[in-house]
CSV table of C-alpha atoms in Angstrom, one decimal:
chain,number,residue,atom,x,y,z
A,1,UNK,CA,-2.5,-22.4,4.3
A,2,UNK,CA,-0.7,-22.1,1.1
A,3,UNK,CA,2.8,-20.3,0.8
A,4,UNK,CA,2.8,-18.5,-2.4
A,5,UNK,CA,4.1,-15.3,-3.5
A,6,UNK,CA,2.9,-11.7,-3.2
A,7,UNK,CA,2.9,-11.7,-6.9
A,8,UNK,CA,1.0,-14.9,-6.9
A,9,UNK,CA,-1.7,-13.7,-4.2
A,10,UNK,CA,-2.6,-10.8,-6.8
A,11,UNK,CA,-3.0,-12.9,-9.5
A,12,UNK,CA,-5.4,-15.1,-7.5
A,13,UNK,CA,-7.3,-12.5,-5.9
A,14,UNK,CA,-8.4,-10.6,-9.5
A,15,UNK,CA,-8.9,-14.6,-10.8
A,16,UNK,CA,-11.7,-15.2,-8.1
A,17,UNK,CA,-12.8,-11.8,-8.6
A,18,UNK,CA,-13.2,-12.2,-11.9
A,19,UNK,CA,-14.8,-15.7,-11.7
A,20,UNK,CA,-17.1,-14.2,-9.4
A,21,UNK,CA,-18.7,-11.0,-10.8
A,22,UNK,CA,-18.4,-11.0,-14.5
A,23,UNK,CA,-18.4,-6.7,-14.5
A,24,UNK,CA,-14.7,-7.1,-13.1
A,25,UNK,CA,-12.1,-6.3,-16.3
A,26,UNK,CA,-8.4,-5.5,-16.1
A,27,UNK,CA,-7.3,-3.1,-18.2
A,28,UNK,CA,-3.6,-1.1,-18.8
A,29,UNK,CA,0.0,-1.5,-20.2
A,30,UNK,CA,0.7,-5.3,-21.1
A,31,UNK,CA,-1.7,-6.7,-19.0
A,32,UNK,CA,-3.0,-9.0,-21.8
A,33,UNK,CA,-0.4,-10.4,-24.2
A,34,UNK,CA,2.2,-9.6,-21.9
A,35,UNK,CA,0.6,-10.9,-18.6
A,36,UNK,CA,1.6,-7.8,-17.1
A,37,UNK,CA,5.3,-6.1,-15.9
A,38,UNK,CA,5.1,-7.7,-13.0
A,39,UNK,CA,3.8,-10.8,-14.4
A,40,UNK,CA,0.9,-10.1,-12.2
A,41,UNK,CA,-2.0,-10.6,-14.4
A,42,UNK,CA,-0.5,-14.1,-15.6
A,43,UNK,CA,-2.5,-16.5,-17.5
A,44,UNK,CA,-6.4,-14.1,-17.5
A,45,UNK,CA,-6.3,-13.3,-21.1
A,46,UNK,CA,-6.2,-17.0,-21.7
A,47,UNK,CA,-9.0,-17.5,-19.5
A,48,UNK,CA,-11.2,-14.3,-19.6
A,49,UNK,CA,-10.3,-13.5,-23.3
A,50,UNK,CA,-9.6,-9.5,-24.6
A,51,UNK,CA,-12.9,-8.0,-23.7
A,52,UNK,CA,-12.0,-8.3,-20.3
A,53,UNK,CA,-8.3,-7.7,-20.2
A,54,UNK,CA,-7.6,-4.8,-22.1
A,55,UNK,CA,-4.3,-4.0,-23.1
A,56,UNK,CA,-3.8,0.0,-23.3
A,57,UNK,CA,-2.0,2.4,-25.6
A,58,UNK,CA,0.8,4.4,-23.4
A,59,UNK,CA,-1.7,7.0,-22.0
A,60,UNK,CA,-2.4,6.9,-18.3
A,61,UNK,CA,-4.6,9.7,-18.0
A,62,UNK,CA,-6.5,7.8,-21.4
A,63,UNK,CA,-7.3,4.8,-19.9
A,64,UNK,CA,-8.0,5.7,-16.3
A,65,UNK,CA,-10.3,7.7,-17.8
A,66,UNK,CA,-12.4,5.1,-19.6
A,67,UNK,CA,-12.2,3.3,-16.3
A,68,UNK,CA,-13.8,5.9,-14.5
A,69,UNK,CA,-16.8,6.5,-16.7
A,70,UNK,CA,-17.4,2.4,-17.3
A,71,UNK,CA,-17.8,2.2,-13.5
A,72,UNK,CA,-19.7,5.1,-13.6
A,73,UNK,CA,-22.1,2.9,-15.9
A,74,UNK,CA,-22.2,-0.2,-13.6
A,75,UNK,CA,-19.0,-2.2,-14.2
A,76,UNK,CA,-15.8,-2.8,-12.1
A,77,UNK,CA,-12.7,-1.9,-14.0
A,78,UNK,CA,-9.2,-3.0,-12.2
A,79,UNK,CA,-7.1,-0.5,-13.6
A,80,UNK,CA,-3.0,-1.3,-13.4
A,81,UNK,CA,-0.5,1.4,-14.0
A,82,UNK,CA,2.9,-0.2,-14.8
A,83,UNK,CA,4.2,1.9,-11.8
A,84,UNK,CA,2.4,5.2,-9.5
A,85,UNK,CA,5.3,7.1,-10.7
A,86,UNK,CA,3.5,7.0,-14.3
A,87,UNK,CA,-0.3,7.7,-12.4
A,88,UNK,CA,0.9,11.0,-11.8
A,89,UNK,CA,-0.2,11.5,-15.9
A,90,UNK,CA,-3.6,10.2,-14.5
A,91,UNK,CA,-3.8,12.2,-11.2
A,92,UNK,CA,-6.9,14.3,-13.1
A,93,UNK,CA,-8.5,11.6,-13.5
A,94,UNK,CA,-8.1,9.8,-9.8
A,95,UNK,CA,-8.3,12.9,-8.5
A,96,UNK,CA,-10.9,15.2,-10.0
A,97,UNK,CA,-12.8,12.4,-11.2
A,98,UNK,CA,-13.1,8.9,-9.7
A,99,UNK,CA,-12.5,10.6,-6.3
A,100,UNK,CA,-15.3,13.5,-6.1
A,101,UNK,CA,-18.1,11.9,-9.0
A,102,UNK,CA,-20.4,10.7,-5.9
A,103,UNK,CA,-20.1,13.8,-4.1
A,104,UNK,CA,-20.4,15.8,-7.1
A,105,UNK,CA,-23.6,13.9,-8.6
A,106,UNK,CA,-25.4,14.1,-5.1
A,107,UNK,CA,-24.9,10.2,-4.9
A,108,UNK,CA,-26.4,9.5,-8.2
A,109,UNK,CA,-22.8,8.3,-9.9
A,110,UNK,CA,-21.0,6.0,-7.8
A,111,UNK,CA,-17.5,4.9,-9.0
A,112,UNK,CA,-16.6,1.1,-8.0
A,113,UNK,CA,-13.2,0.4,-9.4
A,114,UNK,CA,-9.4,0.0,-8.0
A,115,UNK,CA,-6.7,1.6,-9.4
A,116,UNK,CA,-3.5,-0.7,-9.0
A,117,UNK,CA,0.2,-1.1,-9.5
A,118,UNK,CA,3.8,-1.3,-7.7
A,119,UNK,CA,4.9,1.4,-5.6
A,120,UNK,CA,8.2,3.0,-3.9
A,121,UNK,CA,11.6,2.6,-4.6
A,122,UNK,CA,12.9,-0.6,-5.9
A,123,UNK,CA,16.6,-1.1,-6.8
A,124,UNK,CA,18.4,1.8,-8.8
A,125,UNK,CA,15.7,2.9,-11.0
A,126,UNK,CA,16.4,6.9,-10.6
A,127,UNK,CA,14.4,9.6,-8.7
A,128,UNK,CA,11.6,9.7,-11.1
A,129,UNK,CA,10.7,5.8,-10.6
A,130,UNK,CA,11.6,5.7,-7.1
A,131,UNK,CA,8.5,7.6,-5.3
A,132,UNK,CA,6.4,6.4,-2.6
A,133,UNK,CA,2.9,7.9,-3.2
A,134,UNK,CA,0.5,7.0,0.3
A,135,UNK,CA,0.6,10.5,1.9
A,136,UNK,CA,0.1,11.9,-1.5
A,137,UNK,CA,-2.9,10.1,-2.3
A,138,UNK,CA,-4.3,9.5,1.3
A,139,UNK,CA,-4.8,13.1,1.6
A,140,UNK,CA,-7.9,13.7,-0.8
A,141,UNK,CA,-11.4,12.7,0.7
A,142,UNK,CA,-13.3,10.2,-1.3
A,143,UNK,CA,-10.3,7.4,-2.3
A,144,UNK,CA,-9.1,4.7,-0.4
A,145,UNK,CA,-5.6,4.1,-0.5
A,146,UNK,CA,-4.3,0.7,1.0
A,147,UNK,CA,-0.4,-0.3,1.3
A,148,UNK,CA,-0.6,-4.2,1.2
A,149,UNK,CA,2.8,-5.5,3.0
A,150,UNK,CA,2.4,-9.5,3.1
A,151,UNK,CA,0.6,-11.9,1.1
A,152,UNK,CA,-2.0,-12.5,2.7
A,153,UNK,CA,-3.1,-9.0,2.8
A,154,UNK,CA,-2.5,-8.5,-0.9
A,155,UNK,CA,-5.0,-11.2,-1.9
A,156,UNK,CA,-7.7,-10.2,1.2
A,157,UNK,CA,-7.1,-6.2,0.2
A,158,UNK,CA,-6.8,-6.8,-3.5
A,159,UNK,CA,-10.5,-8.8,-3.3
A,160,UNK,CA,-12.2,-6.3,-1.0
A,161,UNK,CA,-10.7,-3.2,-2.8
A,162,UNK,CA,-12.6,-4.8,-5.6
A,163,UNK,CA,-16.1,-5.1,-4.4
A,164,UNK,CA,-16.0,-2.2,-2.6
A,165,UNK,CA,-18.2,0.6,-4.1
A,166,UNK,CA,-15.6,3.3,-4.2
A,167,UNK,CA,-12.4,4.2,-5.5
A,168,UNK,CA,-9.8,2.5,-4.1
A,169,UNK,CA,-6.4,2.6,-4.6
A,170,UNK,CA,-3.7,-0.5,-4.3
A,171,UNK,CA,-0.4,0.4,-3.6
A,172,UNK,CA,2.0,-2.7,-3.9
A,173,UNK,CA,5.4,-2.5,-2.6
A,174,UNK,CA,7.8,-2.6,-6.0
A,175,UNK,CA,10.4,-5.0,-4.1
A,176,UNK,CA,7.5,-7.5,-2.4
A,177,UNK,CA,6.4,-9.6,-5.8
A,178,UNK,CA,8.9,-12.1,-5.0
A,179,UNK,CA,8.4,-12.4,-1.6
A,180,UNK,CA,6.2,-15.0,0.2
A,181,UNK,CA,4.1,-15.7,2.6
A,182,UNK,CA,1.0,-17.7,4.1
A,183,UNK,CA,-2.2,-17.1,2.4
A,184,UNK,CA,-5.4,-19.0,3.8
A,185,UNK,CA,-7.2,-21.3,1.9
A,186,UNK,CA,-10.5,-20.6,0.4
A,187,UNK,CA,-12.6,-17.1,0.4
A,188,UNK,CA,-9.7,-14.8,2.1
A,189,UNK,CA,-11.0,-11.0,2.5
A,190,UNK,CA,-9.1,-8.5,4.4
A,191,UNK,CA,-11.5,-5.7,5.4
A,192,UNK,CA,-10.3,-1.9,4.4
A,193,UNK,CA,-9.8,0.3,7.4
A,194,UNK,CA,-8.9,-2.5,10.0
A,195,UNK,CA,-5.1,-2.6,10.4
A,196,UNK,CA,-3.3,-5.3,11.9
A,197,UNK,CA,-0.8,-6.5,15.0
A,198,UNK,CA,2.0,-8.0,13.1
A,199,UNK,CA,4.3,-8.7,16.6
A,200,UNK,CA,3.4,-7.9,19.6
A,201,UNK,CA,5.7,-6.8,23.0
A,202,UNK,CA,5.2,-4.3,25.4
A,203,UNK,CA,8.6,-1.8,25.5
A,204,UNK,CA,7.5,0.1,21.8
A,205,UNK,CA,5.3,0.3,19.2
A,206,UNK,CA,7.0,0.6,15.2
A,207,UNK,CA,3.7,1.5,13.6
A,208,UNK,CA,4.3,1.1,9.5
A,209,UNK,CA,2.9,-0.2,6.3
A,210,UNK,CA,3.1,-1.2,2.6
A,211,UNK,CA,6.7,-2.6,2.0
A,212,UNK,CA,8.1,-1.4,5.7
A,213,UNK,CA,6.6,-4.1,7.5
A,214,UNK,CA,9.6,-6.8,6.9
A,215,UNK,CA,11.8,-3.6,7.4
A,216,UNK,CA,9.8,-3.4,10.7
A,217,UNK,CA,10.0,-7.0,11.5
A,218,UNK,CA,13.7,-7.5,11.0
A,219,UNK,CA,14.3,-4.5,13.4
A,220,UNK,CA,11.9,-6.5,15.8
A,221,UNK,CA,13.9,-9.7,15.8
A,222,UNK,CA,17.1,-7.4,16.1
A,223,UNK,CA,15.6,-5.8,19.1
A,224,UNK,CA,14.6,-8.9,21.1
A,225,UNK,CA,18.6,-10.0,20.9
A,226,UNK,CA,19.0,-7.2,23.4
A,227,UNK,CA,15.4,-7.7,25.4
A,228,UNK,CA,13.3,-5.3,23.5
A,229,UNK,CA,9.7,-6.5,22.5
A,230,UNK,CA,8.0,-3.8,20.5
A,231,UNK,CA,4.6,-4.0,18.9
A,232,UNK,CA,4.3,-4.1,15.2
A,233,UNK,CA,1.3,-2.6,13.8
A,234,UNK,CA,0.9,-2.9,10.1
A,235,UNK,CA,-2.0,-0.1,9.4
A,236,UNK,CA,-2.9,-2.1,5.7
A,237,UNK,CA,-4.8,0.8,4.9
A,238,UNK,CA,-4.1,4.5,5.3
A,239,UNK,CA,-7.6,6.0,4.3
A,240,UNK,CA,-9.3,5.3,6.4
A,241,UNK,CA,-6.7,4.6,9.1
A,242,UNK,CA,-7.6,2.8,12.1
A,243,UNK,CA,-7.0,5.5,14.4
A,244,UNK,CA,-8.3,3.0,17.3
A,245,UNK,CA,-5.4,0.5,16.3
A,246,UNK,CA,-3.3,3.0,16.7
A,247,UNK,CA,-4.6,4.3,20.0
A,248,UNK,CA,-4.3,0.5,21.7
A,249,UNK,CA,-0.9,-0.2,21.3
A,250,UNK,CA,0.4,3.2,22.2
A,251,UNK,CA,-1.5,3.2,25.2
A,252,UNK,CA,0.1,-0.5,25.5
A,253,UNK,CA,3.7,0.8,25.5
A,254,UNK,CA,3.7,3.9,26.0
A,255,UNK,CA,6.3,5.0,23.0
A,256,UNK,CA,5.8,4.9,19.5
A,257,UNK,CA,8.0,4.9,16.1
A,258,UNK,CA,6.6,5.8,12.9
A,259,UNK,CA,8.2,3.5,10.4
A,260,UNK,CA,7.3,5.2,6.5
A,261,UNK,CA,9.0,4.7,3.0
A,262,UNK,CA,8.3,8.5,2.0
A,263,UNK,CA,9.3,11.7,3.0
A,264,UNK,CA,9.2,13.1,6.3
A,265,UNK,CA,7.4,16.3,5.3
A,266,UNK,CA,3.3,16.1,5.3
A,267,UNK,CA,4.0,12.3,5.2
A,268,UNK,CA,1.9,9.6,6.8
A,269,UNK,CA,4.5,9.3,9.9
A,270,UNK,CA,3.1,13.4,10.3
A,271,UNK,CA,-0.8,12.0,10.5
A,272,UNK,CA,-0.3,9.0,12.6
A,273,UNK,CA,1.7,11.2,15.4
A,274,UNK,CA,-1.3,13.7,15.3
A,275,UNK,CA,-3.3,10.9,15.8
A,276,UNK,CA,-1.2,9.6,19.0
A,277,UNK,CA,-0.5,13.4,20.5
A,278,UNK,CA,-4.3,14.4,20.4
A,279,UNK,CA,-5.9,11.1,21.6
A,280,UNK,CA,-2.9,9.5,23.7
A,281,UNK,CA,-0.8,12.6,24.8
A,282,UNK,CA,-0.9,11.5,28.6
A,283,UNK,CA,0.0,7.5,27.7
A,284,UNK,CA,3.3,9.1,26.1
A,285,UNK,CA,6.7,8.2,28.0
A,286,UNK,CA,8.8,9.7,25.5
A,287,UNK,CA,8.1,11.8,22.2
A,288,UNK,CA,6.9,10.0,18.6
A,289,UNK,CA,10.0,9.8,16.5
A,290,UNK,CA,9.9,9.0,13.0
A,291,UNK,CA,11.7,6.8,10.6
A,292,UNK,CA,12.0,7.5,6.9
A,293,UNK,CA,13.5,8.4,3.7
A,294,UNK,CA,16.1,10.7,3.4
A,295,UNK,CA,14.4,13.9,2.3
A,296,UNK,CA,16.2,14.2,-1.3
A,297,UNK,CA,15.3,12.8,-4.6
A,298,UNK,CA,16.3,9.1,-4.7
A,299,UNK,CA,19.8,8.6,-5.8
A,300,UNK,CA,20.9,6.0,-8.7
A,301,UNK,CA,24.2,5.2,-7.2
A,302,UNK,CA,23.6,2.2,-5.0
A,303,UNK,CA,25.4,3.5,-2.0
A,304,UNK,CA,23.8,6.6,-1.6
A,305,UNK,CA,20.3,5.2,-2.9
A,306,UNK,CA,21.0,2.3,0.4
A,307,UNK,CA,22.0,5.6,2.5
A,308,UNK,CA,18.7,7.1,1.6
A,309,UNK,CA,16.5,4.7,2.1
A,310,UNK,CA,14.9,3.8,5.5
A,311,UNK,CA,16.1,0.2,7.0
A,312,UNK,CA,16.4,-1.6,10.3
A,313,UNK,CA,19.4,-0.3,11.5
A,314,UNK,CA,17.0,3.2,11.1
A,315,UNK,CA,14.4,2.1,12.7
A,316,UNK,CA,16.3,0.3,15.7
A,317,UNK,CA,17.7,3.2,16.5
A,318,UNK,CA,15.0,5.4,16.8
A,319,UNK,CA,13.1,3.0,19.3
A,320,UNK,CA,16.4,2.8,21.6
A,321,UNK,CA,16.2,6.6,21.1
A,322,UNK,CA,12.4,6.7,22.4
A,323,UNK,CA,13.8,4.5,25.1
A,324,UNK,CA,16.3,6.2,25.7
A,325,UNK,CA,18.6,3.5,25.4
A,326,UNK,CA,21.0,5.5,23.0
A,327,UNK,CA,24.5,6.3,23.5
């Protein structure tokens, strides 16, 4: 085990990638020259050269384009958008393209490529840069969206997003490329779909993902102060969820919290409690509750952009709630 950063998984994971299967390129705003916003593509122009990380005028919907019609022709384009907020210029493109061409071609055209970049709020950068995207994306058939919240999982995710033969999309938490982590040694994949117990205890379930898991875990080690072991699923991916996941620790404590960076309405916290009331309604000791933003555009001011945003003290409250432990 190495402890590196999330940053530095990423950067690893395309390297091998790209060491492996010479149809892999990167390609977007200052990935090349720059090494990338986020520094995340550090060092691959020196080594792969600039037919194979392609730096892009400003014109999202441009070059997702050209990445969906160069996997359309047997290559694996990475493509990084400097932030989701600016995809939402490319959304035609994700959406009406990469995202339906298999269907559409009666299998003939598949589309292996990843669309990547930081997502959700970071630290005051205004309503427009400040969006959480999974329940937007998650809900059109034919991408998969995964929410990478350690690591670990953004080097195993990253890789198998990669050689997967659809679209996939890589949310990565805007606040996380600092943070770090164990990464195994070696080949290190992380299937899609397959979520993972991050704590486990037997009094709640917090079931989150993407950049809410150390939200989720420091509410965990809060909680066990006062005797309260919850289980901590991180889901990793959101399409496909693992519904079964879900299903076993519910049924293991009989009360869950929905932990989620966006909005409450048709947000991911609304799926997963459909999930637990059609499949687990009899296990339930106490309704789902949800924690999550504060539905309102993201404020600039610090204090009301802290107010906003969902945190421990949040999420702690709503699993002595389910308990009904509060005062």
């Amino acid at each position: 085990m190495a402890t590196i950063t999330y940053r530095d998984a990423l950067n690893q994971a395309l390297r091998e990638e790209m060491q492996r299967d010479d149809r892999v390129f990167l390609m977007g705003e200052e990935v090349a020259v720059y090494q990338g916003a986020y520094k995340v593509s550090k060092g691959l122009l020196q080594e792969f050269g600039e037919r194979r990380v392609v730096d892009t005028p400003i014109t999202e919907l441009g070059f997702a384009g050209v990445g969906v019609g160069a996997a359309m022709t047997g290559l694996r384009p990475v493509i990084e958008f400097m932030t989701w907020n600016f995809a939402l210029l490319a959304l035609d493109q994700v959406v009406n393209s990469a995202a339906k061409m298999l269907y559409m071609s009666g299998g003939q055209f598949a589309v292996p490529m990843v669309f990547r970049g930081p997502n959700g709020a970071a630290l005051q950068l205004g309503a427009q840069h400040s969006q959480a995207w999974e329940s937007w994306l998650m809900h059109i058939p034919g991408l998969k969206v995964v929410t990478p919240g350690t690591p670990a999982d953004a080097k195993g995710l990253l890789k198998s997003a990669i050689r997967d033969d659809n679209p996939v999309l890589v949310l990565e938490g805007e606040m996380l490329y600092n943070t770090k982590g164990e990464v195994p040694d070696g080949e290190h994949l992380v299937p899609l779909g397959v979520a993972e117990l991050k704590r486990s205890g037997e009094h709640c379930s917090i079931i989150t993902n993407g950049k809410m898991v150390l939200v989720a875990l420091q509410a965990a080690d809060q909680l066990a102060k006062d005797g309260i072991r919850v289980d901590v699923l991180d889901l990793r991916t959101v399409r496909p969820m693992d519904e079964a996941a879900i299903m076993a620790t519910v049924r293991k404590t009989n009360r869950a919290v929905v932990l989620e960076e966006g909005w409450s309405a048709s947000g991911i916290g609304g799926h997963v409690a459909d999930v637990i009331q059609r499949e687990c309604f009899d296990d339930l000791d106490a309704p789902v509750l949800r924690a999550h933003q504060a539905d309102a555009p993201m404020p600039y001011a610090k204090n009301l952009e802290r107010a906003a945003k969902p945190d421990a003290a949040k999420t702690i409250a709503a699993v002595k709630r389910v308990m009904y432990l509060d005062s």
